[in-house]
Coordinates of C-alpha atoms in Angstrom, one line a residue:
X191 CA -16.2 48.1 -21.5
X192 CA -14.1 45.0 -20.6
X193 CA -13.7 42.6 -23.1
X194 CA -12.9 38.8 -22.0
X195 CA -12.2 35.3 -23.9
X196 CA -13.6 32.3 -22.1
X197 CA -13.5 28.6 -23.3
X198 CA -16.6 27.4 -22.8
X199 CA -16.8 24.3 -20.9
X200 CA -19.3 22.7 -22.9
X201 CA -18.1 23.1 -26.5
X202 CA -14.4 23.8 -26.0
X203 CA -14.5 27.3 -28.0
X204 CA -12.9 30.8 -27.4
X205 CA -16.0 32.5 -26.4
X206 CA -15.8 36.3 -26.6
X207 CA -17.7 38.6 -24.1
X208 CA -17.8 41.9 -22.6
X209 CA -19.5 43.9 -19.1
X210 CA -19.4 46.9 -18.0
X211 CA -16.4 48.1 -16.2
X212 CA -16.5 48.6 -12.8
X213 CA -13.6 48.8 -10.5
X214 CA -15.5 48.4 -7.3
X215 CA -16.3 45.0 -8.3
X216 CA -15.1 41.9 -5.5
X217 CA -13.2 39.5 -7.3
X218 CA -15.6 36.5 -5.7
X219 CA -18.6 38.5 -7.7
X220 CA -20.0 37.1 -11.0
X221 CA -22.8 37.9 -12.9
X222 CA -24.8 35.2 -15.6
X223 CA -23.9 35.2 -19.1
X224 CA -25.7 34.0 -21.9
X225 CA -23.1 31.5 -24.2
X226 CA -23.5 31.6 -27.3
X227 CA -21.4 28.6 -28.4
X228 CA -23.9 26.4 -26.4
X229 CA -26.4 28.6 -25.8
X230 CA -26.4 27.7 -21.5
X231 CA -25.8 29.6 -19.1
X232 CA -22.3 30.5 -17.5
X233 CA -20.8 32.3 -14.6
X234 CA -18.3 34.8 -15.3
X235 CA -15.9 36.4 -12.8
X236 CA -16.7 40.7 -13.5
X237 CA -12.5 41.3 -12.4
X238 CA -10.7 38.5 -13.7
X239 CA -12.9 37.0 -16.6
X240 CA -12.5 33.8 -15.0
X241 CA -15.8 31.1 -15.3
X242 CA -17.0 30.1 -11.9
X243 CA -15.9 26.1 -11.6
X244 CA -12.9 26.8 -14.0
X245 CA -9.4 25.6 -13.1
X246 CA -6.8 28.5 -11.9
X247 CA -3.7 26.2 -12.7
X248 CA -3.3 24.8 -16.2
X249 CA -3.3 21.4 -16.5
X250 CA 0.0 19.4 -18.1

């Protein structure tokens, strides 16, 4: 299992997940995930743990 901490977008909280590892994966492929700190919907990158939307570069 790979384990990954997202902020959700919504609510601004550390949201902790994990999926099934699979090194075949495409880093452009993400699968749904049910948030539990707002309880919608999310897209989660399956290599980098990354929210689909969510900005790379950190903001100053």
């Amino acid at each position: 299992m790979r384990h990954f901490i997202f902020v959700c977008p919504n609510t601004h909280l550390n949201v902790q997940h994990s999926l099934d590892e699979d090194d075949n994966t495409d880093q452009n492929e993400f699968t749904a995930v049910s948030c539990p700190a707002c309880t919608r919907l999310h897209f989660l990158s399956r290599k980098t743990g990354q929210l689909l939307g969510a900005d790379s570069t950190p903001k100053s």
